[in-house]
Every structure is written in C-alpha cells, then in structure tokens.
C-alpha cells in the first residue's frame, strides 16, 4: 500500500489546534515547546487560547500550522512506529505546508523550520501594503481558463494563477484592481463563482518578489539535508531530493503557482493509494478526494484520527 503524507497550508489554522495532542502525548508537547523556544515566543499559547485574530496573522499561522503537522508525525512515530522512511512513498505540502513536509522528512531541523516560517510570514506580509493586493477563488473553472482570465484582467498590473487546487478550483492573486476585474470577467464568461478571499496579502504572485528575496537570503544560512523520502515540490509538481533544488524551489514558490492538482495527480500516477493529511483541518483531504478519487484520503490531526489512521495502516 503506497502512502503519501500531505501537509496543510494557511487557512487551516484554528484556535485550539494541537492542544489535545500536547495533552495526550509528550512527543507532541516537545514539538510545541521547541517551536516556542526557537521563536522566543509562547506561540503555543496563541494557538490554544487565541485570539483568532492573532493566530491568523501570517507570521503566527505559518509556524503554528507547521508545529501541529510535525507533532502529528512525532506521535505517529512514538506511539505507532509509523515513520516516513519506512511507510511513505512521498511527502508534499500546500504552500507553507511544503516546509512542514520538509521538516517531517528531515530536510530542516524543527527550530530552523519555525524560524524560516516566521521570516517567510513577516516578509510576505510586508511585501505589499495592506489593501493593494487581493486573491480570489474561481469555482467551476479549469486552470487554462483561469489563467486566460488572469491574463485578460492584468492590463499592465500583476494578476496570475496562484493556486491550482483542483479541477474546478483555481485561486488568482495580484493587484486589487486587477483581481476585481478578473472576478467581473469570470462572471461574464459564465464561471460558477468568483469569491474574494479574506487574506492579508496577495500570495504566490510577482508582487511577492521582496519576500522571495528574503527567503533566498534566509535559506542560504540554514543546513539543508536530503529528505528521507522524495518531496513533491509545489512549483515543479514532481519529486525533489537534491538540497540545492529544494532551496531553489522554495524561493520560486513565493511568487510561483502552487500546482497542487498536478502534485496529487503525480503521486496517484506513481501508485499512491492513501493520502494522509497530517495536521490541522481537512482541506487537503477534500482536495485529494477530488484529484485522486480512486485513492483513500484520511485526515490525522487529533488523537482519535491518529489512532484510526494507525489502525487502517496496520489493517
């Protein structure tokens, strides 16, 4: 049974996430303690007690989501003997989740990953002044049509496909006026829905170039190991194990498209039969069911879900 572990991105955060894991498992609590120490902040308090407005801040949400994902993997190992090296064919993560995947696969230390995501969150937030950028989800549209809508709407401004999540769900990102135009064009072309997203910055577009530069500088200063299993990188939708390529892909990912539909499709084509979403929420579980309907998709974020997963994998 070929298994892939996938790791959620921003938007999957929720106050209280990871608390049940920390209460039940010392291996999970150790993860949150180490992230708190690496950041010099009680991020775990924000995660468990809120307020939601503070947890949602990009600079907090990114390391927080990673911490929950890594805690899940540590519990799977400590309680059930399930490891990536032994049990997984691939790992992949959606946007910031790629860092979670790399941390789980031993490419970065936990402390370095937390610090990288704090830098990434701060840099992405600072790249575009509030109100100047926007993102919109186009529903009921394929990628080629969405990309054409973005090109038509640009009119000299930045407007590009940021997330190719599934057939029927593509997110555009760019200058606010261009995104507003894209929504009108989409409606005129009969797209089912065009929804402005409640995000604080226009992620995964050319406006994020200052953040890409910041990540190039930060990644040059950390130790990058080869992962224990291939990572399916967002920007190439294929397997990567070379540390230099991993670094280059992470820099490109800040301004590039998250090719999630293709990432899941690649893994399914390689024989993956089970997709496990390790961390908070069930967004990627839903997308796996759309992108690889013949596979099993399971979420593992709570003690009960982890137990159910372990039972399934052993069964």
PDB file of C-alpha atoms in Angstrom:
ATOM      1  CA  UNK A   1       0.000   0.000   0.000  1.00  0.00           C
ATOM      2  CA  UNK A   2       1.713   3.172  -1.240  1.00  0.00           C
ATOM      3  CA  UNK A   3       1.158   6.127   1.107  1.00  0.00           C
ATOM      4  CA  UNK A   4       1.784   9.866   0.759  1.00  0.00           C
ATOM      5  CA  UNK A   5       1.705  12.319   3.653  1.00  0.00           C
ATOM      6  CA  UNK A   6       0.444  15.808   2.764  1.00  0.00           C
ATOM      7  CA  UNK A   7       0.684  18.923   4.905  1.00  0.00           C
ATOM      8  CA  UNK A   8      -1.854  21.778   5.024  1.00  0.00           C
ATOM      9  CA  UNK A   9      -1.303  25.439   4.268  1.00  0.00           C
ATOM     10  CA  UNK A  10      -2.556  28.753   5.563  1.00  0.00           C
ATOM     11  CA  UNK A  11      -6.282  28.906   6.185  1.00  0.00           C
ATOM     12  CA  UNK A  12      -6.326  25.561   8.019  1.00  0.00           C
ATOM     13  CA  UNK A  13      -5.455  27.150  11.369  1.00  0.00           C
ATOM     14  CA  UNK A  14      -7.997  27.112  14.204  1.00  0.00           C
ATOM     15  CA  UNK A  15      -7.730  28.161  17.844  1.00  0.00           C
ATOM     16  CA  UNK A  16      -7.166  25.028  19.931  1.00  0.00           C
ATOM     17  CA  UNK A  17      -5.303  23.110  17.227  1.00  0.00           C
ATOM     18  CA  UNK A  18      -2.702  20.742  18.633  1.00  0.00           C
ATOM     19  CA  UNK A  19      -3.830  21.098  22.264  1.00  0.00           C
ATOM     20  CA  UNK A  20      -5.280  17.583  22.525  1.00  0.00           C
ATOM     21  CA  UNK A  21      -2.044  16.190  21.064  1.00  0.00           C
ATOM     22  CA  UNK A  22       0.112  18.098  23.564  1.00  0.00           C
ATOM     23  CA  UNK A  23      -2.089  16.994  26.476  1.00  0.00           C
ATOM     24  CA  UNK A  24      -2.049  13.336  25.435  1.00  0.00           C
ATOM     25  CA  UNK A  25       1.479  12.797  24.094  1.00  0.00           C
ATOM     26  CA  UNK A  26       4.856  14.006  25.473  1.00  0.00           C
ATOM     27  CA  UNK A  27       6.325  13.684  21.958  1.00  0.00           C
ATOM     28  CA  UNK A  28       3.823  16.270  20.696  1.00  0.00           C
ATOM     29  CA  UNK A  29       4.320  18.631  23.642  1.00  0.00           C
ATOM     30  CA  UNK A  30       8.064  18.549  22.983  1.00  0.00           C
ATOM     31  CA  UNK A  31       7.445  19.862  19.448  1.00  0.00           C
ATOM     32  CA  UNK A  32       5.430  22.845  20.672  1.00  0.00           C
ATOM     33  CA  UNK A  33       7.995  23.587  23.385  1.00  0.00           C
ATOM     34  CA  UNK A  34      10.822  23.519  20.839  1.00  0.00           C
ATOM     35  CA  UNK A  35       8.966  25.849  18.436  1.00  0.00           C
ATOM     36  CA  UNK A  36       8.218  28.261  21.296  1.00  0.00           C
ATOM     37  CA  UNK A  37      11.915  28.268  22.227  1.00  0.00           C
ATOM     38  CA  UNK A  38      13.064  28.735  18.620  1.00  0.00           C
ATOM     39  CA  UNK A  39      10.812  31.760  18.154  1.00  0.00           C
ATOM     40  CA  UNK A  40      11.328  33.227  21.626  1.00  0.00           C
ATOM     41  CA  UNK A  41       7.529  33.436  21.897  1.00  0.00           C
ATOM     42  CA  UNK A  42       4.785  31.367  23.515  1.00  0.00           C
ATOM     43  CA  UNK A  43       3.230  30.619  20.146  1.00  0.00           C
ATOM     44  CA  UNK A  44       1.539  27.579  21.710  1.00  0.00           C
ATOM     45  CA  UNK A  45      -0.488  29.932  23.974  1.00  0.00           C
ATOM     46  CA  UNK A  46      -1.727  31.824  20.907  1.00  0.00           C
ATOM     47  CA  UNK A  47      -2.550  28.522  19.221  1.00  0.00           C
ATOM     48  CA  UNK A  48      -4.532  27.150  22.111  1.00  0.00           C
ATOM     49  CA  UNK A  49      -6.099  30.250  23.659  1.00  0.00           C
ATOM     50  CA  UNK A  50      -6.265  32.693  20.734  1.00  0.00           C
ATOM     51  CA  UNK A  51      -7.428  35.244  19.988  1.00  0.00           C
ATOM     52  CA  UNK A  52      -8.192  34.095  16.471  1.00  0.00           C
ATOM     53  CA  UNK A  53      -7.059  37.452  15.065  1.00  0.00           C
ATOM     54  CA  UNK A  54      -3.559  36.862  16.452  1.00  0.00           C
ATOM     55  CA  UNK A  55      -3.345  33.242  15.310  1.00  0.00           C
ATOM     56  CA  UNK A  56      -4.473  34.254  11.803  1.00  0.00           C
ATOM     57  CA  UNK A  57      -1.579  36.700  11.404  1.00  0.00           C
ATOM     58  CA  UNK A  58       0.623  35.232   8.667  1.00  0.00           C
ATOM     59  CA  UNK A  59       3.746  35.337  10.858  1.00  0.00           C
ATOM     60  CA  UNK A  60       1.982  33.216  13.515  1.00  0.00           C
ATOM     61  CA  UNK A  61      -0.205  30.968  11.366  1.00  0.00           C
ATOM     62  CA  UNK A  62       2.692  29.633   9.292  1.00  0.00           C
ATOM     63  CA  UNK A  63       4.932  28.274  12.099  1.00  0.00           C
ATOM     64  CA  UNK A  64       1.854  27.236  14.102  1.00  0.00           C
ATOM     65  CA  UNK A  65       0.471  25.036  11.334  1.00  0.00           C
ATOM     66  CA  UNK A  66       3.902  23.505  10.801  1.00  0.00           C
ATOM     67  CA  UNK A  67       4.179  22.734  14.526  1.00  0.00           C
ATOM     68  CA  UNK A  68       0.882  20.815  14.527  1.00  0.00           C
ATOM     69  CA  UNK A  69       1.882  18.847  11.430  1.00  0.00           C
ATOM     70  CA  UNK A  70       5.267  17.856  12.867  1.00  0.00           C
ATOM     71  CA  UNK A  71       3.624  16.977  16.200  1.00  0.00           C
ATOM     72  CA  UNK A  72       1.285  14.578  14.371  1.00  0.00           C
ATOM     73  CA  UNK A  73       4.254  12.882  12.707  1.00  0.00           C
ATOM     74  CA  UNK A  74       6.111  12.578  16.019  1.00  0.00           C
ATOM     75  CA  UNK A  75       3.062  10.961  17.641  1.00  0.00           C
ATOM     76  CA  UNK A  76       2.693   8.524  14.754  1.00  0.00           C
ATOM     77  CA  UNK A  77       6.317   7.536  15.296  1.00  0.00           C
ATOM     78  CA  UNK A  78       6.389   7.436  19.107  1.00  0.00           C
ATOM     79  CA  UNK A  79       3.010   5.744  19.612  1.00  0.00           C
ATOM     80  CA  UNK A  80       2.616   3.590  16.491  1.00  0.00           C
ATOM     81  CA  UNK A  81       6.071   3.159  14.954  1.00  0.00           C
ATOM     82  CA  UNK A  82       4.934   4.835  11.715  1.00  0.00           C
ATOM     83  CA  UNK A  83       7.733   6.806  10.014  1.00  0.00           C
ATOM     84  CA  UNK A  84       8.154   8.467   6.646  1.00  0.00           C
ATOM     85  CA  UNK A  85      11.291   6.483   5.861  1.00  0.00           C
ATOM     86  CA  UNK A  86       9.512   3.188   6.493  1.00  0.00           C
ATOM     87  CA  UNK A  87       5.913   3.882   5.496  1.00  0.00           C
ATOM     88  CA  UNK A  88       5.729   6.716   2.947  1.00  0.00           C
ATOM     89  CA  UNK A  89       6.470   6.941  -0.765  1.00  0.00           C
ATOM     90  CA  UNK A  90       6.230  10.747  -0.946  1.00  0.00           C
ATOM     91  CA  UNK A  91       5.524  13.888   1.052  1.00  0.00           C
ATOM     92  CA  UNK A  92       4.077  17.156  -0.198  1.00  0.00           C
ATOM     93  CA  UNK A  93       2.716  20.321   1.361  1.00  0.00           C
ATOM     94  CA  UNK A  94       0.447  23.130   0.193  1.00  0.00           C
ATOM     95  CA  UNK A  95       2.427  26.401   0.167  1.00  0.00           C
ATOM     96  CA  UNK A  96       3.812  26.769   3.728  1.00  0.00           C
ATOM     97  CA  UNK A  97       2.953  23.071   4.115  1.00  0.00           C
ATOM     98  CA  UNK A  98       5.947  22.306   1.898  1.00  0.00           C
ATOM     99  CA  UNK A  99       8.124  23.464   4.810  1.00  0.00           C
ATOM    100  CA  UNK A 100       6.173  21.148   7.139  1.00  0.00           C
ATOM    101  CA  UNK A 101       6.777  18.279   4.710  1.00  0.00           C
ATOM    102  CA  UNK A 102      10.493  19.073   4.562  1.00  0.00           C
ATOM    103  CA  UNK A 103      10.753  19.314   8.355  1.00  0.00           C
ATOM    104  CA  UNK A 104       8.965  15.973   8.739  1.00  0.00           C
ATOM    105  CA  UNK A 105      11.326  14.445   6.163  1.00  0.00           C
ATOM    106  CA  UNK A 106      14.435  15.682   7.987  1.00  0.00           C
ATOM    107  CA  UNK A 107      15.480  18.348   5.453  1.00  0.00           C
ATOM    108  CA  UNK A 108      15.362  21.136   8.051  1.00  0.00           C
ATOM    109  CA  UNK A 109      15.592  20.975  11.816  1.00  0.00           C
ATOM    110  CA  UNK A 110      12.364  21.829  13.635  1.00  0.00           C
ATOM    111  CA  UNK A 111      13.869  25.031  15.070  1.00  0.00           C
ATOM    112  CA  UNK A 112      15.163  26.177  11.674  1.00  0.00           C
ATOM    113  CA  UNK A 113      11.778  25.482  10.079  1.00  0.00           C
ATOM    114  CA  UNK A 114       9.974  27.568  12.698  1.00  0.00           C
ATOM    115  CA  UNK A 115      12.376  30.462  12.186  1.00  0.00           C
ATOM    116  CA  UNK A 116      12.188  30.201   8.373  1.00  0.00           C
ATOM    117  CA  UNK A 117       8.394  30.346   8.501  1.00  0.00           C
ATOM    118  CA  UNK A 118       8.435  33.347  10.820  1.00  0.00           C
ATOM    119  CA  UNK A 119      10.721  35.129   8.318  1.00  0.00           C
ATOM    120  CA  UNK A 120       8.503  33.975   5.442  1.00  0.00           C
ATOM    121  CA  UNK A 121       5.312  35.150   7.137  1.00  0.00           C
ATOM    122  CA  UNK A 122       6.758  38.552   8.040  1.00  0.00           C
ATOM    123  CA  UNK A 123       8.257  39.017   4.564  1.00  0.00           C
ATOM    124  CA  UNK A 124       5.055  38.050   2.746  1.00  0.00           C
ATOM    125  CA  UNK A 125       3.035  40.411   4.925  1.00  0.00           C
ATOM    126  CA  UNK A 126       5.476  43.272   4.355  1.00  0.00           C
ATOM    127  CA  UNK A 127       5.836  42.777   0.586  1.00  0.00           C
ATOM    128  CA  UNK A 128       2.588  44.552  -0.340  1.00  0.00           C
ATOM    129  CA  UNK A 129       0.946  47.410   1.611  1.00  0.00           C
ATOM    130  CA  UNK A 130      -2.482  46.489   3.052  1.00  0.00           C
ATOM    131  CA  UNK A 131      -5.326  46.945   0.592  1.00  0.00           C
ATOM    132  CA  UNK A 132      -3.158  46.994  -2.541  1.00  0.00           C
ATOM    133  CA  UNK A 133      -3.329  43.261  -3.263  1.00  0.00           C
ATOM    134  CA  UNK A 134      -6.067  40.639  -3.277  1.00  0.00           C
ATOM    135  CA  UNK A 135      -6.813  36.991  -4.003  1.00  0.00           C
ATOM    136  CA  UNK A 136      -9.940  35.423  -5.469  1.00  0.00           C
ATOM    137  CA  UNK A 137     -11.095  31.832  -5.854  1.00  0.00           C
ATOM    138  CA  UNK A 138     -12.658  30.898  -9.171  1.00  0.00           C
ATOM    139  CA  UNK A 139     -15.001  27.918  -8.760  1.00  0.00           C
ATOM    140  CA  UNK A 140     -16.156  25.708 -11.586  1.00  0.00           C
ATOM    141  CA  UNK A 141     -13.268  26.578 -13.879  1.00  0.00           C
ATOM    142  CA  UNK A 142     -10.238  24.710 -15.206  1.00  0.00           C
ATOM    143  CA  UNK A 143      -6.685  26.004 -14.918  1.00  0.00           C
ATOM    144  CA  UNK A 144      -6.285  27.080 -18.543  1.00  0.00           C
ATOM    145  CA  UNK A 145      -9.467  29.161 -18.435  1.00  0.00           C
ATOM    146  CA  UNK A 146      -8.473  30.721 -15.094  1.00  0.00           C
ATOM    147  CA  UNK A 147      -5.022  31.622 -16.439  1.00  0.00           C
ATOM    148  CA  UNK A 148      -6.617  33.232 -19.502  1.00  0.00           C
ATOM    149  CA  UNK A 149      -8.961  35.262 -17.288  1.00  0.00           C
ATOM    150  CA  UNK A 150      -5.961  36.422 -15.225  1.00  0.00           C
ATOM    151  CA  UNK A 151      -4.065  37.469 -18.368  1.00  0.00           C
ATOM    152  CA  UNK A 152      -7.061  39.406 -19.688  1.00  0.00           C
ATOM    153  CA  UNK A 153      -7.621  41.128 -16.337  1.00  0.00           C
ATOM    154  CA  UNK A 154      -3.990  42.154 -15.789  1.00  0.00           C
ATOM    155  CA  UNK A 155      -3.960  45.234 -18.054  1.00  0.00           C
ATOM    156  CA  UNK A 156      -0.390  46.049 -17.081  1.00  0.00           C
ATOM    157  CA  UNK A 157      -0.856  45.033 -13.425  1.00  0.00           C
ATOM    158  CA  UNK A 158       0.026  41.756 -11.713  1.00  0.00           C
ATOM    159  CA  UNK A 159      -2.698  39.114 -11.963  1.00  0.00           C
ATOM    160  CA  UNK A 160      -1.805  35.425 -12.050  1.00  0.00           C
ATOM    161  CA  UNK A 161      -2.941  31.970 -11.048  1.00  0.00           C
ATOM    162  CA  UNK A 162      -1.657  31.391  -7.521  1.00  0.00           C
ATOM    163  CA  UNK A 163      -3.136  28.011  -6.563  1.00  0.00           C
ATOM    164  CA  UNK A 164      -4.262  25.283  -8.960  1.00  0.00           C
ATOM    165  CA  UNK A 165      -6.069  23.323  -6.259  1.00  0.00           C
ATOM    166  CA  UNK A 166      -8.293  21.022  -8.307  1.00  0.00           C
ATOM    167  CA  UNK A 167     -10.314  20.921 -11.494  1.00  0.00           C
ATOM    168  CA  UNK A 168     -12.919  23.500 -10.625  1.00  0.00           C
ATOM    169  CA  UNK A 169     -10.951  25.481  -8.029  1.00  0.00           C
ATOM    170  CA  UNK A 170      -8.229  27.927  -9.067  1.00  0.00           C
ATOM    171  CA  UNK A 171      -7.124  30.902  -6.968  1.00  0.00           C
ATOM    172  CA  UNK A 172      -5.911  34.127  -8.605  1.00  0.00           C
ATOM    173  CA  UNK A 173      -3.588  36.631  -6.923  1.00  0.00           C
ATOM    174  CA  UNK A 174      -2.373  40.125  -7.750  1.00  0.00           C
ATOM    175  CA  UNK A 175      -3.137  43.840  -7.605  1.00  0.00           C
ATOM    176  CA  UNK A 176      -6.563  44.533  -6.102  1.00  0.00           C
ATOM    177  CA  UNK A 177      -7.930  46.342  -9.151  1.00  0.00           C
ATOM    178  CA  UNK A 178      -6.797  43.516 -11.437  1.00  0.00           C
ATOM    179  CA  UNK A 179      -8.376  40.864  -9.199  1.00  0.00           C
ATOM    180  CA  UNK A 180     -11.637  42.839  -9.169  1.00  0.00           C
ATOM    181  CA  UNK A 181     -11.514  42.923 -12.987  1.00  0.00           C
ATOM    182  CA  UNK A 182     -10.815  39.172 -13.062  1.00  0.00           C
ATOM    183  CA  UNK A 183     -13.935  38.490 -10.988  1.00  0.00           C
ATOM    184  CA  UNK A 184     -16.074  40.518 -13.410  1.00  0.00           C
ATOM    185  CA  UNK A 185     -14.521  38.820 -16.457  1.00  0.00           C
ATOM    186  CA  UNK A 186     -15.048  35.404 -14.846  1.00  0.00           C
ATOM    187  CA  UNK A 187     -18.721  36.125 -14.240  1.00  0.00           C
ATOM    188  CA  UNK A 188     -19.133  37.345 -17.829  1.00  0.00           C
ATOM    189  CA  UNK A 189     -17.576  34.082 -19.060  1.00  0.00           C
ATOM    190  CA  UNK A 190     -20.059  32.038 -17.037  1.00  0.00           C
ATOM    191  CA  UNK A 191     -17.712  30.908 -14.274  1.00  0.00           C
ATOM    192  CA  UNK A 192     -19.857  29.473 -11.477  1.00  0.00           C
ATOM    193  CA  UNK A 193     -18.469  31.665  -8.689  1.00  0.00           C
ATOM    194  CA  UNK A 194     -15.681  34.201  -8.151  1.00  0.00           C
ATOM    195  CA  UNK A 195     -15.029  34.816  -4.464  1.00  0.00           C
ATOM    196  CA  UNK A 196     -12.647  37.405  -2.989  1.00  0.00           C
ATOM    197  CA  UNK A 197     -10.701  35.622  -0.231  1.00  0.00           C
ATOM    198  CA  UNK A 198     -10.192  37.061   3.277  1.00  0.00           C
ATOM    199  CA  UNK A 199      -6.376  37.091   3.085  1.00  0.00           C
ATOM    200  CA  UNK A 200      -3.935  39.712   4.295  1.00  0.00           C
ATOM    201  CA  UNK A 201      -1.688  39.740   1.207  1.00  0.00           C
ATOM    202  CA  UNK A 202      -1.615  38.536  -2.440  1.00  0.00           C
ATOM    203  CA  UNK A 203       0.379  35.320  -2.034  1.00  0.00           C
ATOM    204  CA  UNK A 204       2.070  33.383  -4.874  1.00  0.00           C
ATOM    205  CA  UNK A 205       2.315  36.182  -7.408  1.00  0.00           C
ATOM    206  CA  UNK A 206       5.024  38.531  -8.694  1.00  0.00           C
ATOM    207  CA  UNK A 207       4.135  41.151  -6.043  1.00  0.00           C
ATOM    208  CA  UNK A 208       5.774  38.784  -3.522  1.00  0.00           C
ATOM    209  CA  UNK A 209       9.260  39.222  -5.046  1.00  0.00           C
ATOM    210  CA  UNK A 210      10.617  41.047  -1.929  1.00  0.00           C
ATOM    211  CA  UNK A 211       9.566  38.017   0.141  1.00  0.00           C
ATOM    212  CA  UNK A 212      11.231  35.654  -2.341  1.00  0.00           C
ATOM    213  CA  UNK A 213      14.455  37.653  -1.937  1.00  0.00           C
ATOM    214  CA  UNK A 214      14.152  37.423   1.848  1.00  0.00           C
ATOM    215  CA  UNK A 215      13.699  33.637   1.659  1.00  0.00           C
ATOM    216  CA  UNK A 216      16.708  33.239  -0.637  1.00  0.00           C
ATOM    217  CA  UNK A 217      18.801  35.023   1.972  1.00  0.00           C
ATOM    218  CA  UNK A 218      17.340  33.055   4.907  1.00  0.00           C
ATOM    219  CA  UNK A 219      17.616  29.659   3.188  1.00  0.00           C
ATOM    220  CA  UNK A 220      21.276  30.325   2.347  1.00  0.00           C
ATOM    221  CA  UNK A 221      22.014  30.372   6.082  1.00  0.00           C
ATOM    222  CA  UNK A 222      20.433  27.064   7.168  1.00  0.00           C
ATOM    223  CA  UNK A 223      21.533  23.456   6.832  1.00  0.00           C
ATOM    224  CA  UNK A 224      19.536  21.648   4.146  1.00  0.00           C
ATOM    225  CA  UNK A 225      19.634  17.840   4.210  1.00  0.00           C
ATOM    226  CA  UNK A 226      18.305  15.451   1.585  1.00  0.00           C
ATOM    227  CA  UNK A 227      14.798  14.346   2.673  1.00  0.00           C
ATOM    228  CA  UNK A 228      14.264  10.723   3.736  1.00  0.00           C
ATOM    229  CA  UNK A 229      11.554  10.434   1.041  1.00  0.00           C
ATOM    230  CA  UNK A 230      11.077  12.498  -2.143  1.00  0.00           C
ATOM    231  CA  UNK A 231       9.222  15.785  -1.713  1.00  0.00           C
ATOM    232  CA  UNK A 232       6.748  16.691  -4.456  1.00  0.00           C
ATOM    233  CA  UNK A 233       7.524  20.391  -4.846  1.00  0.00           C
ATOM    234  CA  UNK A 234       4.717  22.907  -5.451  1.00  0.00           C
ATOM    235  CA  UNK A 235       6.379  24.702  -8.352  1.00  0.00           C
ATOM    236  CA  UNK A 236       7.506  21.662 -10.371  1.00  0.00           C
ATOM    237  CA  UNK A 237       4.813  19.126  -9.367  1.00  0.00           C
ATOM    238  CA  UNK A 238       7.452  16.408  -9.321  1.00  0.00           C
ATOM    239  CA  UNK A 239       9.837  14.688  -6.889  1.00  0.00           C
ATOM    240  CA  UNK A 240      12.844  16.526  -5.493  1.00  0.00           C
ATOM    241  CA  UNK A 241      15.572  15.243  -3.163  1.00  0.00           C
ATOM    242  CA  UNK A 242      18.569  17.453  -4.002  1.00  0.00           C
ATOM    243  CA  UNK A 243      19.133  20.141  -1.316  1.00  0.00           C
ATOM    244  CA  UNK A 244      20.078  22.841  -3.853  1.00  0.00           C
ATOM    245  CA  UNK A 245      16.947  22.155  -5.894  1.00  0.00           C
ATOM    246  CA  UNK A 246      14.816  22.175  -2.724  1.00  0.00           C
ATOM    247  CA  UNK A 247      16.153  25.616  -1.841  1.00  0.00           C
ATOM    248  CA  UNK A 248      15.571  26.997  -5.347  1.00  0.00           C
ATOM    249  CA  UNK A 249      12.032  25.626  -5.427  1.00  0.00           C
ATOM    250  CA  UNK A 250      11.176  27.202  -2.065  1.00  0.00           C
ATOM    251  CA  UNK A 251      12.361  30.587  -3.320  1.00  0.00           C
ATOM    252  CA  UNK A 252      10.422  30.206  -6.584  1.00  0.00           C
ATOM    253  CA  UNK A 253       7.334  29.072  -4.670  1.00  0.00           C
ATOM    254  CA  UNK A 254       6.876  32.527  -3.054  1.00  0.00           C
ATOM    255  CA  UNK A 255       5.998  34.119  -6.412  1.00  0.00           C
ATOM    256  CA  UNK A 256       5.024  30.958  -8.319  1.00  0.00           C
ATOM    257  CA  UNK A 257       1.914  28.839  -8.711  1.00  0.00           C
ATOM    258  CA  UNK A 258       1.124  26.111  -6.185  1.00  0.00           C
ATOM    259  CA  UNK A 259       0.474  23.269  -8.653  1.00  0.00           C
ATOM    260  CA  UNK A 260      -1.447  21.156  -6.150  1.00  0.00           C
ATOM    261  CA  UNK A 261      -3.755  19.400  -8.619  1.00  0.00           C
ATOM    262  CA  UNK A 262      -0.699  18.189 -10.541  1.00  0.00           C
ATOM    263  CA  UNK A 263       1.199  17.272  -7.347  1.00  0.00           C
ATOM    264  CA  UNK A 264      -1.605  14.948  -6.209  1.00  0.00           C
ATOM    265  CA  UNK A 265      -2.059  13.643  -9.748  1.00  0.00           C
ATOM    266  CA  UNK A 266       1.639  12.793  -9.985  1.00  0.00           C
ATOM    267  CA  UNK A 267       1.572  10.864  -6.699  1.00  0.00           C
ATOM    268  CA  UNK A 268      -1.571   8.973  -7.709  1.00  0.00           C
ATOM    269  CA  UNK A 269       0.024   8.096 -11.057  1.00  0.00           C
ATOM    270  CA  UNK A 270       3.010   6.690  -9.144  1.00  0.00           C
ATOM    271  CA  UNK A 271       0.682   4.297  -7.334  1.00  0.00           C
ATOM    272  CA  UNK A 272      -0.175   6.196  -4.138  1.00  0.00           C
ATOM    273  CA  UNK A 273      -3.345   4.629  -2.751  1.00  0.00           C
ATOM    274  CA  UNK A 274      -3.608   6.501   0.575  1.00  0.00           C
ATOM    275  CA  UNK A 275      -3.235  10.249   1.142  1.00  0.00           C
ATOM    276  CA  UNK A 276      -2.799  11.238   4.795  1.00  0.00           C
ATOM    277  CA  UNK A 277      -3.277  14.897   5.742  1.00  0.00           C
ATOM    278  CA  UNK A 278      -1.030  15.413   8.763  1.00  0.00           C
ATOM    279  CA  UNK A 279      -2.012  18.478  10.757  1.00  0.00           C
ATOM    280  CA  UNK A 280      -4.878  20.889  11.263  1.00  0.00           C
ATOM    281  CA  UNK A 281      -8.065  20.705   9.224  1.00  0.00           C
ATOM    282  CA  UNK A 282      -9.266  18.642   6.284  1.00  0.00           C
ATOM    283  CA  UNK A 283      -8.758  20.921   3.268  1.00  0.00           C
ATOM    284  CA  UNK A 284      -6.205  18.649   1.575  1.00  0.00           C
ATOM    285  CA  UNK A 285      -8.264  15.547   2.386  1.00  0.00           C
ATOM    286  CA  UNK A 286     -11.105  17.071   0.372  1.00  0.00           C
ATOM    287  CA  UNK A 287      -8.776  18.026  -2.479  1.00  0.00           C
ATOM    288  CA  UNK A 288      -7.276  14.517  -2.537  1.00  0.00           C
ATOM    289  CA  UNK A 289     -10.760  13.085  -2.995  1.00  0.00           C
ATOM    290  CA  UNK A 290     -11.268  15.404  -5.990  1.00  0.00           C
ATOM    291  CA  UNK A 291      -7.818  14.986  -7.543  1.00  0.00           C
ATOM    292  CA  UNK A 292      -7.363  11.255  -6.885  1.00  0.00           C
ATOM    293  CA  UNK A 293     -10.879   9.830  -6.440  1.00  0.00           C
ATOM    294  CA  UNK A 294      -9.663   6.228  -6.616  1.00  0.00           C
ATOM    295  CA  UNK A 295      -7.405   6.714  -3.560  1.00  0.00           C
ATOM    296  CA  UNK A 296      -8.273   6.780   0.143  1.00  0.00           C
ATOM    297  CA  UNK A 297      -7.891  10.186   1.835  1.00  0.00           C
ATOM    298  CA  UNK A 298      -7.638  10.459   5.620  1.00  0.00           C
ATOM    299  CA  UNK A 299      -7.056  13.377   7.976  1.00  0.00           C
ATOM    300  CA  UNK A 300      -4.790  12.935  11.003  1.00  0.00           C
ATOM    301  CA  UNK A 301      -4.922  15.906  13.345  1.00  0.00           C
ATOM    302  CA  UNK A 302      -6.479  14.635  16.569  1.00  0.00           C
ATOM    303  CA  UNK A 303      -5.628  11.695  18.854  1.00  0.00           C
ATOM    304  CA  UNK A 304      -8.691   9.801  17.589  1.00  0.00           C
ATOM    305  CA  UNK A 305      -7.818  10.410  13.939  1.00  0.00           C
ATOM    306  CA  UNK A 306      -4.230   9.300  14.532  1.00  0.00           C
ATOM    307  CA  UNK A 307      -5.461   6.091  16.174  1.00  0.00           C
ATOM    308  CA  UNK A 308      -7.845   5.444  13.263  1.00  0.00           C
ATOM    309  CA  UNK A 309      -5.053   6.023  10.763  1.00  0.00           C
ATOM    310  CA  UNK A 310      -2.708   3.666  12.582  1.00  0.00           C
ATOM    311  CA  UNK A 311      -5.423   1.007  12.627  1.00  0.00           C
ATOM    312  CA  UNK A 312      -6.033   1.487   8.878  1.00  0.00           C
ATOM    313  CA  UNK A 313      -2.348   1.262   8.008  1.00  0.00           C
ATOM    314  CA  UNK A 314      -1.816  -1.817  10.146  1.00  0.00           C
ATOM    315  CA  UNK A 315      -5.023  -3.445   8.930  1.00  0.00           C
TER     316      UNK A 315
END
